[in-house]
PDB file of C-alpha atoms in Angstrom:
ATOM      1  CA  UNK M   1     167.566  48.788  94.138  1.00 81.00           C
ATOM      2  CA  UNK M   2     168.067  50.938  90.727  1.00 89.00           C
ATOM      3  CA  UNK M   3     165.884  53.260  88.834  1.00 90.00           C
ATOM      4  CA  UNK M   4     165.575  50.933  86.086  1.00 91.00           C
ATOM      5  CA  UNK M   5     163.975  48.297  88.541  1.00 92.00           C
ATOM      6  CA  UNK M   6     161.644  50.700  89.913  1.00 93.00           C
ATOM      7  CA  UNK M   7     160.745  52.045  86.903  1.00 93.00           C
ATOM      8  CA  UNK M   8     159.768  48.483  85.503  1.00 93.00           C
ATOM      9  CA  UNK M   9     157.966  47.636  88.632  1.00 92.00           C
ATOM     10  CA  UNK M  10     155.671  50.574  88.213  1.00 93.00           C
ATOM     11  CA  UNK M  11     154.795  49.608  84.256  1.00 93.00           C
ATOM     12  CA  UNK M  12     153.942  45.870  85.394  1.00 92.00           C
ATOM     13  CA  UNK M  13     151.830  47.214  88.321  1.00 92.00           C
ATOM     14  CA  UNK M  14     149.905  49.445  85.758  1.00 92.00           C
ATOM     15  CA  UNK M  15     149.482  46.532  83.279  1.00 92.00           C
ATOM     16  CA  UNK M  16     149.582  43.162  85.360  1.00 91.00           C
ATOM     17  CA  UNK M  17     150.599  40.977  82.802  1.00 91.00           C
ATOM     18  CA  UNK M  18     154.292  40.238  82.164  1.00 92.00           C
ATOM     19  CA  UNK M  19     154.397  39.446  78.385  1.00 91.00           C
ATOM     20  CA  UNK M  20     152.250  42.841  77.518  1.00 91.00           C
ATOM     21  CA  UNK M  21     154.049  44.989  79.780  1.00 90.00           C
ATOM     22  CA  UNK M  22     157.478  43.484  78.303  1.00 92.00           C
ATOM     23  CA  UNK M  23     156.322  44.121  74.795  1.00 93.00           C
ATOM     24  CA  UNK M  24     155.429  47.697  75.779  1.00 92.00           C
ATOM     25  CA  UNK M  25     159.220  48.155  77.468  1.00 91.00           C
ATOM     26  CA  UNK M  26     160.494  46.496  74.258  1.00 93.00           C
ATOM     27  CA  UNK M  27     162.420  44.008  76.456  1.00 94.00           C
ATOM     28  CA  UNK M  28     161.799  40.173  76.482  1.00 94.00           C
ATOM     29  CA  UNK M  29     159.865  38.630  79.175  1.00 92.00           C
ATOM     30  CA  UNK M  30     162.802  36.834  80.830  1.00 93.00           C
ATOM     31  CA  UNK M  31     164.596  40.320  81.280  1.00 93.00           C
ATOM     32  CA  UNK M  32     161.457  41.590  82.567  1.00 92.00           C
ATOM     33  CA  UNK M  33     161.033  38.805  85.140  1.00 92.00           C
ATOM     34  CA  UNK M  34     164.504  38.527  86.113  1.00 94.00           C
ATOM     35  CA  UNK M  35     164.953  42.612  87.016  1.00 94.00           C
ATOM     36  CA  UNK M  36     161.634  42.010  89.160  1.00 93.00           C
ATOM     37  CA  UNK M  37     163.025  39.181  90.590  1.00 94.00           C
ATOM     38  CA  UNK M  38     165.918  41.047  91.596  1.00 94.00           C
ATOM     39  CA  UNK M  39     163.612  43.945  92.880  1.00 93.00           C
ATOM     40  CA  UNK M  40     161.824  41.446  95.579  1.00 93.00           C
ATOM     41  CA  UNK M  41     165.101  39.814  96.533  1.00 94.00           C
ATOM     42  CA  UNK M  42     166.404  43.394  97.570  1.00 92.00           C
ATOM     43  CA  UNK M  43     163.140  43.630  99.333  1.00 93.00           C
ATOM     44  CA  UNK M  44     162.834  40.314 100.825  1.00 94.00           C
ATOM     45  CA  UNK M  45     159.100  40.249  99.929  1.00 95.00           C
ATOM     46  CA  UNK M  46     156.977  39.449  96.752  1.00 94.00           C
ATOM     47  CA  UNK M  47     155.841  42.158  95.053  1.00 94.00           C
ATOM     48  CA  UNK M  48     153.465  40.543  92.968  1.00 93.00           C
ATOM     49  CA  UNK M  49     150.667  37.189  93.149  1.00 93.00           C
ATOM     50  CA  UNK M  50     149.757  35.283  90.192  1.00 86.00           C
ATOM     51  CA  UNK M  51     145.896  35.350  89.584  1.00 83.00           C
ATOM     52  CA  UNK M  52     145.235  33.136  86.607  1.00 77.00           C
ATOM     53  CA  UNK M  53     146.993  34.286  83.267  1.00 76.00           C
ATOM     54  CA  UNK M  54     147.559  37.772  84.940  1.00 83.00           C
ATOM     55  CA  UNK M  55     149.285  38.845  87.922  1.00 91.00           C
ATOM     56  CA  UNK M  56     148.061  41.304  90.635  1.00 93.00           C
ATOM     57  CA  UNK M  57     149.843  43.358  93.551  1.00 94.00           C
ATOM     58  CA  UNK M  58     150.840  41.538  96.568  1.00 94.00           C
ATOM     59  CA  UNK M  59     149.768  43.519 100.085  1.00 94.00           C
ATOM     60  CA  UNK M  60     153.503  44.366 100.127  1.00 95.00           C
ATOM     61  CA  UNK M  61     153.377  45.453  96.525  1.00 92.00           C
ATOM     62  CA  UNK M  62     150.401  47.832  96.838  1.00 94.00           C
ATOM     63  CA  UNK M  63     152.442  49.964  99.963  1.00 95.00           C
ATOM     64  CA  UNK M  64     155.623  49.831  97.707  1.00 94.00           C
ATOM     65  CA  UNK M  65     153.716  51.192  94.617  1.00 93.00           C
ATOM     66  CA  UNK M  66     152.540  54.302  96.800  1.00 93.00           C
ATOM     67  CA  UNK M  67     156.448  55.190  97.618  1.00 94.00           C
ATOM     68  CA  UNK M  68     157.778  54.419  94.376  1.00 93.00           C
ATOM     69  CA  UNK M  69     154.988  56.706  92.710  1.00 92.00           C
ATOM     70  CA  UNK M  70     155.730  59.619  95.401  1.00 91.00           C
ATOM     71  CA  UNK M  71     159.548  59.236  94.680  1.00 92.00           C
ATOM     72  CA  UNK M  72     159.009  59.388  90.660  1.00 91.00           C
ATOM     73  CA  UNK M  73     156.872  62.140  91.212  1.00 89.00           C
ATOM     74  CA  UNK M  74     159.683  64.122  93.424  1.00 90.00           C
ATOM     75  CA  UNK M  75     161.996  63.430  90.509  1.00 89.00           C
ATOM     76  CA  UNK M  76     159.823  64.449  87.987  1.00 85.00           C
ATOM     77  CA  UNK M  77     159.339  67.932  90.039  1.00 83.00           C
ATOM     78  CA  UNK M  78     163.405  67.979  90.571  1.00 83.00           C
ATOM     79  CA  UNK M  79     163.495  67.727  86.660  1.00 81.00           C
ATOM     80  CA  UNK M  80     161.083  70.528  86.096  1.00 72.00           C
ATOM     81  CA  UNK M  81     162.715  72.979  88.566  1.00 70.00           C
ATOM     82  CA  UNK M  82     166.280  72.034  87.076  1.00 73.00           C
ATOM     83  CA  UNK M  83     164.709  72.812  83.702  1.00 66.00           C
ATOM     84  CA  UNK M  84     163.613  75.990  84.901  1.00 57.00           C
ATOM     85  CA  UNK M  85     166.892  76.941  86.460  1.00 60.00           C
ATOM     86  CA  UNK M  86     168.792  76.239  83.144  1.00 61.00           C
ATOM     87  CA  UNK M  87     166.270  78.394  81.409  1.00 56.00           C
ATOM     88  CA  UNK M  88     166.829  81.385  83.754  1.00 52.00           C
ATOM     89  CA  UNK M  89     170.525  80.520  83.599  1.00 52.00           C
ATOM     90  CA  UNK M  90     170.525  80.889  79.929  1.00 69.00           C
ATOM     91  CA  UNK M  91     168.713  84.507  80.113  1.00 87.00           C
ATOM     92  CA  UNK M  92     171.565  85.873  82.657  1.00 91.00           C
ATOM     93  CA  UNK M  93     174.486  87.568  81.685  1.00 94.00           C
ATOM     94  CA  UNK M  94     177.236  87.962  84.218  1.00 94.00           C
ATOM     95  CA  UNK M  95     179.436  90.952  83.543  1.00 94.00           C
ATOM     96  CA  UNK M  96     182.616  92.414  84.789  1.00 92.00           C
ATOM     97  CA  UNK M  97     183.159  95.853  84.540  1.00 90.00           C
ATOM     98  CA  UNK M  98     185.863  98.488  85.471  1.00 77.00           C
ATOM     99  CA  UNK M  99     184.508 101.651  86.340  1.00 76.00           C
ATOM    100  CA  UNK M 100     180.805 101.205  85.749  1.00 72.00           C
ATOM    101  CA  UNK M 101     179.951 104.727  85.161  1.00 76.00           C
ATOM    102  CA  UNK M 102     181.930 104.688  81.877  1.00 84.00           C
ATOM    103  CA  UNK M 103     180.186 101.908  80.591  1.00 90.00           C
ATOM    104  CA  UNK M 104     176.475 103.011  81.764  1.00 90.00           C
ATOM    105  CA  UNK M 105     175.620 103.814  77.965  1.00 92.00           C
ATOM    106  CA  UNK M 106     176.111 100.622  76.927  1.00 95.00           C
ATOM    107  CA  UNK M 107     174.675  98.709  79.581  1.00 94.00           C
ATOM    108  CA  UNK M 108     171.507 100.854  79.776  1.00 94.00           C
ATOM    109  CA  UNK M 109     170.819 100.384  76.214  1.00 95.00           C
ATOM    110  CA  UNK M 110     171.287  96.580  76.701  1.00 96.00           C
ATOM    111  CA  UNK M 111     168.858  96.412  79.528  1.00 94.00           C
ATOM    112  CA  UNK M 112     166.274  98.464  77.210  1.00 96.00           C
ATOM    113  CA  UNK M 113     166.455  96.483  74.495  1.00 96.00           C
ATOM    114  CA  UNK M 114     166.733  93.300  76.369  1.00 94.00           C
ATOM    115  CA  UNK M 115     164.492  93.809  79.251  1.00 93.00           C
ATOM    116  CA  UNK M 116     163.951  89.841  79.929  1.00 90.00           C
ATOM    117  CA  UNK M 117     167.860  89.193  80.275  1.00 93.00           C
ATOM    118  CA  UNK M 118     169.132  89.469  83.630  1.00 92.00           C
ATOM    119  CA  UNK M 119     171.924  91.447  83.748  1.00 93.00           C
ATOM    120  CA  UNK M 120     174.735  90.633  86.659  1.00 93.00           C
ATOM    121  CA  UNK M 121     177.061  93.259  87.115  1.00 91.00           C
ATOM    122  CA  UNK M 122     180.211  92.123  88.867  1.00 88.00           C
ATOM    123  CA  UNK M 123     182.708  94.816  90.206  1.00 80.00           C
ATOM    124  CA  UNK M 124     186.425  94.510  88.436  1.00 73.00           C
ATOM    125  CA  UNK M 125     188.418  96.758  89.666  1.00 65.00           C
ATOM    126  CA  UNK M 126     191.387  94.690  90.463  1.00 63.00           C
ATOM    127  CA  UNK M 127     193.368  93.222  87.585  1.00 61.00           C
ATOM    128  CA  UNK M 128     192.626  89.852  88.452  1.00 71.00           C
ATOM    129  CA  UNK M 129     189.569  89.576  85.968  1.00 81.00           C
ATOM    130  CA  UNK M 130     191.319  87.074  83.639  1.00 83.00           C
ATOM    131  CA  UNK M 131     190.809  84.589  86.495  1.00 86.00           C
ATOM    132  CA  UNK M 132     187.290  85.431  86.776  1.00 87.00           C
ATOM    133  CA  UNK M 133     186.869  84.948  83.009  1.00 90.00           C
ATOM    134  CA  UNK M 134     188.410  81.751  82.705  1.00 88.00           C
ATOM    135  CA  UNK M 135     186.525  80.247  86.350  1.00 87.00           C
ATOM    136  CA  UNK M 136     183.415  81.215  84.828  1.00 87.00           C
ATOM    137  CA  UNK M 137     182.641  83.644  87.358  1.00 89.00           C
ATOM    138  CA  UNK M 138     181.841  86.408  84.519  1.00 92.00           C
ATOM    139  CA  UNK M 139     180.861  85.670  81.055  1.00 94.00           C
ATOM    140  CA  UNK M 140     182.533  89.047  79.831  1.00 95.00           C
ATOM    141  CA  UNK M 141     184.831  91.916  81.153  1.00 93.00           C
ATOM    142  CA  UNK M 142     184.456  95.454  79.922  1.00 93.00           C
ATOM    143  CA  UNK M 143     187.707  97.650  81.008  1.00 90.00           C
ATOM    144  CA  UNK M 144     191.242  97.945  80.356  1.00 88.00           C
ATOM    145  CA  UNK M 145     193.487  95.806  77.961  1.00 87.00           C
ATOM    146  CA  UNK M 146     196.553  97.145  78.037  1.00 85.00           C
ATOM    147  CA  UNK M 147     198.449  94.615  80.862  1.00 76.00           C
ATOM    148  CA  UNK M 148     197.148  91.048  80.139  1.00 74.00           C
ATOM    149  CA  UNK M 149     199.473  88.913  81.853  1.00 65.00           C
ATOM    150  CA  UNK M 150     201.486  86.273  79.383  1.00 67.00           C
ATOM    151  CA  UNK M 151     200.084  83.441  81.401  1.00 67.00           C
ATOM    152  CA  UNK M 152     196.401  84.170  80.385  1.00 76.00           C
ATOM    153  CA  UNK M 153     197.026  85.146  76.513  1.00 78.00           C
ATOM    154  CA  UNK M 154     196.453  81.532  75.575  1.00 84.00           C
ATOM    155  CA  UNK M 155     193.441  81.446  77.636  1.00 87.00           C
ATOM    156  CA  UNK M 156     191.327  84.427  76.745  1.00 90.00           C
ATOM    157  CA  UNK M 157     190.042  86.400  73.736  1.00 91.00           C
ATOM    158  CA  UNK M 158     189.462  89.864  73.502  1.00 91.00           C
ATOM    159  CA  UNK M 159     188.697  92.919  71.032  1.00 94.00           C
ATOM    160  CA  UNK M 160     189.730  96.586  71.283  1.00 94.00           C
ATOM    161  CA  UNK M 161     186.535  98.669  71.616  1.00 95.00           C
ATOM    162  CA  UNK M 162     188.555 101.968  71.476  1.00 94.00           C
ATOM    163  CA  UNK M 163     191.348 104.046  72.683  1.00 95.00           C
ATOM    164  CA  UNK M 164     191.709 106.735  75.003  1.00 96.00           C
ATOM    165  CA  UNK M 165     193.979 109.722  76.012  1.00 97.00           C
ATOM    166  CA  UNK M 166     194.809 110.040  79.438  1.00 97.00           C
ATOM    167  CA  UNK M 167     194.204 113.117  81.490  1.00 97.00           C
ATOM    168  CA  UNK M 168     194.968 115.064  85.074  1.00 98.00           C
ATOM    169  CA  UNK M 169     191.695 115.590  86.879  1.00 97.00           C
ATOM    170  CA  UNK M 170     192.430 118.882  89.118  1.00 97.00           C
ATOM    171  CA  UNK M 171     190.138 121.382  90.817  1.00 97.00           C
ATOM    172  CA  UNK M 172     188.897 124.529  88.932  1.00 97.00           C
ATOM    173  CA  UNK M 173     190.926 126.729  91.644  1.00 97.00           C
ATOM    174  CA  UNK M 174     194.239 124.990  90.463  1.00 97.00           C
ATOM    175  CA  UNK M 175     197.170 127.206  88.428  1.00 96.00           C
ATOM    176  CA  UNK M 176     197.076 124.924  85.940  1.00 96.00           C
ATOM    177  CA  UNK M 177     193.275 124.720  85.281  1.00 96.00           C
ATOM    178  CA  UNK M 178     192.888 127.171  82.457  1.00 95.00           C
ATOM    179  CA  UNK M 179     195.191 124.739  80.270  1.00 96.00           C
ATOM    180  CA  UNK M 180     194.195 122.517  77.984  1.00 96.00           C
ATOM    181  CA  UNK M 181     197.063 120.127  78.025  1.00 97.00           C
ATOM    182  CA  UNK M 182     200.109 119.171  80.214  1.00 97.00           C
ATOM    183  CA  UNK M 183     202.822 116.672  80.854  1.00 97.00           C
ATOM    184  CA  UNK M 184     203.418 114.402  83.626  1.00 96.00           C
ATOM    185  CA  UNK M 185     206.872 116.091  84.395  1.00 96.00           C
ATOM    186  CA  UNK M 186     205.152 119.528  84.801  1.00 96.00           C
ATOM    187  CA  UNK M 187     203.072 117.679  87.751  1.00 95.00           C
ATOM    188  CA  UNK M 188     206.011 116.065  89.369  1.00 94.00           C
ATOM    189  CA  UNK M 189     205.457 118.143  92.862  1.00 95.00           C
ATOM    190  CA  UNK M 190     201.494 117.572  92.911  1.00 97.00           C
ATOM    191  CA  UNK M 191     199.756 115.818  95.613  1.00 97.00           C
ATOM    192  CA  UNK M 192     198.343 112.619  93.810  1.00 97.00           C
ATOM    193  CA  UNK M 193     195.285 110.600  94.713  1.00 97.00           C
ATOM    194  CA  UNK M 194     195.842 107.132  93.538  1.00 95.00           C
ATOM    195  CA  UNK M 195     193.635 104.262  92.999  1.00 92.00           C
ATOM    196  CA  UNK M 196     194.347 100.523  94.933  1.00 89.00           C
ATOM    197  CA  UNK M 197     197.759  99.483  93.365  1.00 89.00           C
ATOM    198  CA  UNK M 198     196.114  96.120  92.280  1.00 84.00           C
ATOM    199  CA  UNK M 199     193.711  97.932  89.790  1.00 86.00           C
ATOM    200  CA  UNK M 200     194.190  97.892  86.127  1.00 84.00           C
ATOM    201  CA  UNK M 201     193.953 101.731  85.786  1.00 90.00           C
ATOM    202  CA  UNK M 202     196.446 101.883  88.482  1.00 92.00           C
ATOM    203  CA  UNK M 203     198.845  99.491  86.920  1.00 90.00           C
ATOM    204  CA  UNK M 204     198.620 101.643  83.627  1.00 92.00           C
ATOM    205  CA  UNK M 205     199.198 104.741  85.307  1.00 95.00           C
ATOM    206  CA  UNK M 206     202.265 103.113  86.914  1.00 94.00           C
ATOM    207  CA  UNK M 207     203.897 102.838  83.444  1.00 93.00           C
ATOM    208  CA  UNK M 208     203.100 106.279  82.722  1.00 95.00           C
ATOM    209  CA  UNK M 209     205.009 107.623  85.604  1.00 95.00           C
ATOM    210  CA  UNK M 210     207.696 105.084  84.671  1.00 95.00           C
ATOM    211  CA  UNK M 211     208.086 106.391  81.271  1.00 94.00           C
ATOM    212  CA  UNK M 212     208.163 109.837  82.421  1.00 95.00           C
ATOM    213  CA  UNK M 213     211.116 108.960  84.762  1.00 95.00           C
ATOM    214  CA  UNK M 214     209.019 110.235  87.976  1.00 95.00           C
ATOM    215  CA  UNK M 215     208.007 109.119  91.341  1.00 95.00           C
ATOM    216  CA  UNK M 216     204.903 110.650  92.140  1.00 95.00           C
ATOM    217  CA  UNK M 217     204.020 112.299  95.524  1.00 96.00           C
ATOM    218  CA  UNK M 218     200.915 109.974  96.360  1.00 96.00           C
ATOM    219  CA  UNK M 219     198.956 111.129  99.337  1.00 96.00           C
ATOM    220  CA  UNK M 220     195.914 108.892  99.253  1.00 95.00           C
ATOM    221  CA  UNK M 221     194.667 105.594  97.555  1.00 94.00           C
ATOM    222  CA  UNK M 222     190.882 105.011  97.329  1.00 91.00           C
ATOM    223  CA  UNK M 223     188.610 103.747  94.940  1.00 86.00           C
ATOM    224  CA  UNK M 224     187.137 105.901  91.872  1.00 83.00           C
ATOM    225  CA  UNK M 225     184.278 107.731  93.220  1.00 81.00           C
ATOM    226  CA  UNK M 226     185.943 109.004  96.352  1.00 92.00           C
ATOM    227  CA  UNK M 227     189.007 109.771  94.186  1.00 92.00           C
ATOM    228  CA  UNK M 228     186.984 112.334  92.009  1.00 93.00           C
ATOM    229  CA  UNK M 229     185.398 113.589  95.494  1.00 95.00           C
ATOM    230  CA  UNK M 230     188.847 114.200  96.804  1.00 96.00           C
ATOM    231  CA  UNK M 231     189.875 116.418  93.615  1.00 97.00           C
ATOM    232  CA  UNK M 232     186.755 118.332  93.792  1.00 96.00           C
ATOM    233  CA  UNK M 233     187.856 119.203  97.726  1.00 96.00           C
ATOM    234  CA  UNK M 234     191.362 120.083  96.255  1.00 96.00           C
ATOM    235  CA  UNK M 235     193.078 117.572  98.358  1.00 96.00           C
ATOM    236  CA  UNK M 236     195.177 116.789  95.721  1.00 97.00           C
ATOM    237  CA  UNK M 237     195.062 115.944  91.552  1.00 97.00           C
ATOM    238  CA  UNK M 238     194.808 112.259  89.935  1.00 97.00           C
ATOM    239  CA  UNK M 239     195.222 110.728  86.757  1.00 97.00           C
ATOM    240  CA  UNK M 240     192.332 109.234  84.589  1.00 95.00           C
ATOM    241  CA  UNK M 241     190.853 108.652  81.246  1.00 94.00           C
ATOM    242  CA  UNK M 242     189.589 111.084  78.915  1.00 95.00           C
ATOM    243  CA  UNK M 243     186.238 109.638  78.746  1.00 92.00           C
ATOM    244  CA  UNK M 244     186.159 109.149  82.937  1.00 92.00           C
ATOM    245  CA  UNK M 245     187.328 112.873  82.872  1.00 94.00           C
ATOM    246  CA  UNK M 246     184.551 114.077  80.621  1.00 93.00           C
ATOM    247  CA  UNK M 247     181.967 112.107  82.371  1.00 90.00           C
ATOM    248  CA  UNK M 248     183.020 113.768  86.005  1.00 91.00           C
ATOM    249  CA  UNK M 249     179.843 115.915  86.841  1.00 90.00           C
ATOM    250  CA  UNK M 250     181.560 117.302  89.621  1.00 94.00           C
ATOM    251  CA  UNK M 251     181.387 121.200  89.301  1.00 95.00           C
ATOM    252  CA  UNK M 252     184.417 121.952  91.161  1.00 97.00           C
ATOM    253  CA  UNK M 253     186.316 119.634  88.780  1.00 97.00           C
ATOM    254  CA  UNK M 254     188.302 120.001  85.168  1.00 97.00           C
ATOM    255  CA  UNK M 255     191.072 118.144  83.314  1.00 97.00           C
ATOM    256  CA  UNK M 256     193.880 118.611  81.035  1.00 97.00           C
ATOM    257  CA  UNK M 257     195.183 115.983  78.494  1.00 97.00           C
ATOM    258  CA  UNK M 258     198.393 114.381  79.105  1.00 97.00           C
ATOM    259  CA  UNK M 259     200.169 115.202  76.166  1.00 96.00           C
ATOM    260  CA  UNK M 260     203.785 113.386  77.533  1.00 95.00           C
ATOM    261  CA  UNK M 261     203.899 110.567  77.734  1.00 94.00           C
ATOM    262  CA  UNK M 262     201.128 110.428  75.189  1.00 92.00           C
ATOM    263  CA  UNK M 263     199.978 106.594  76.016  1.00 93.00           C
ATOM    264  CA  UNK M 264     196.830 105.704  74.998  1.00 95.00           C
ATOM    265  CA  UNK M 265     194.440 103.380  77.258  1.00 94.00           C
ATOM    266  CA  UNK M 266     193.018 100.555  75.494  1.00 93.00           C
ATOM    267  CA  UNK M 267     189.525  99.560  76.529  1.00 93.00           C
ATOM    268  CA  UNK M 268     187.964  96.302  75.357  1.00 93.00           C
ATOM    269  CA  UNK M 269     185.840  93.306  75.829  1.00 95.00           C
ATOM    270  CA  UNK M 270     187.362  90.019  76.915  1.00 93.00           C
ATOM    271  CA  UNK M 271     185.669  86.376  77.394  1.00 94.00           C
ATOM    272  CA  UNK M 272     187.008  83.000  77.721  1.00 92.00           C
ATOM    273  CA  UNK M 273     188.881  81.413  74.558  1.00 90.00           C
ATOM    274  CA  UNK M 274     187.808  78.337  72.964  1.00 83.00           C
ATOM    275  CA  UNK M 275     184.040  79.100  73.763  1.00 80.00           C
ATOM    276  CA  UNK M 276     182.312  77.022  71.113  1.00 76.00           C
ATOM    277  CA  UNK M 277     179.539  79.123  71.117  1.00 83.00           C
ATOM    278  CA  UNK M 278     178.172  82.294  73.003  1.00 90.00           C
ATOM    279  CA  UNK M 279     174.865  81.957  75.128  1.00 88.00           C
ATOM    280  CA  UNK M 280     172.263  83.920  73.514  1.00 89.00           C
ATOM    281  CA  UNK M 281     172.781  86.688  76.222  1.00 93.00           C
ATOM    282  CA  UNK M 282     176.316  87.007  75.281  1.00 94.00           C
ATOM    283  CA  UNK M 283     175.750  86.853  71.572  1.00 94.00           C
ATOM    284  CA  UNK M 284     173.264  89.889  71.809  1.00 94.00           C
ATOM    285  CA  UNK M 285     175.606  91.897  74.207  1.00 96.00           C
ATOM    286  CA  UNK M 286     178.808  91.202  71.796  1.00 96.00           C
ATOM    287  CA  UNK M 287     176.572  92.141  68.666  1.00 95.00           C
ATOM    288  CA  UNK M 288     175.485  95.245  70.769  1.00 96.00           C
ATOM    289  CA  UNK M 289     178.672  96.442  72.019  1.00 96.00           C
ATOM    290  CA  UNK M 290     180.492  95.722  68.530  1.00 95.00           C
ATOM    291  CA  UNK M 291     177.939  97.926  66.828  1.00 95.00           C
ATOM    292  CA  UNK M 292     177.879 100.744  69.348  1.00 95.00           C
ATOM    293  CA  UNK M 293     181.695 101.147  69.158  1.00 93.00           C
ATOM    294  CA  UNK M 294     181.779 100.515  65.322  1.00 90.00           C
ATOM    295  CA  UNK M 295     184.038  97.361  65.770  1.00 87.00           C
ATOM    296  CA  UNK M 296     184.455  95.445  62.717  1.00 70.00           C
ATOM    297  CA  UNK M 297     183.109  92.036  63.500  1.00 55.00           C
ATOM    298  CA  UNK M 298     186.497  90.542  61.634  1.00 44.00           C
ATOM    299  CA  UNK M 299     188.780  91.891  64.453  1.00 42.00           C
ATOM    300  CA  UNK M 300     187.456  89.817  66.708  1.00 41.00           C
TER     301      UNK M 300
END
């Protein structure tokens, strides 16, 4: 039993005339008759009876017609639901973000300007965000782009939004608290609070330690929020970006710029390569982000 057979059956049941129905379907009369005969053979009953020049539904045909109409009605409803789901999907943006509070200005602005677009924010603290980009789990990633694995370089595109200095976050009671700058060498004996080794930022921090030729004394690893809190409780110090340090609103905490090594953290926007055309939400977000950070479109 095929969809085409059922469709032809309903048309013939409606008009009850073979040649007229064939004309409406833009097929030959023999083709229509053959299709109906095949359907009747599959069912093992006659669906139509001849009545003069016309045909009428048999008792079997009357019963079968109700079920076919119900089936087509369900299919129509299903098609409408799919259409609505697709429309909803087209108004959704899946965003992977490293350190959400660093990007809250742009996400808040986007939600304010485009309230009809549903913004799904996924935590992207771990450095496997290229896999989430290439698999389609997220549309964009906002975060560090210093260490993009070579195996992903042919699979993703990105733009640099800004570069940030690195800083040491310390308690205001610390002897270094009155200073503005510091070298990592001067911090070699400090108790450090680190991030999970798989996070993008921690991988970048490890590069700083390697360049300084120092193995840090890490007493704890945790997430971003708890890390800052531990510094405020004077359990130790931590390394973070200057922008992140400035956004820390804990009263007991201050920061010093790291002047050596003077490696800058690159923050950017990442998406899947060879996307023929951004979805409407992606295009709107891309335009807003590049305008917000004054990125020239030719750089993308």
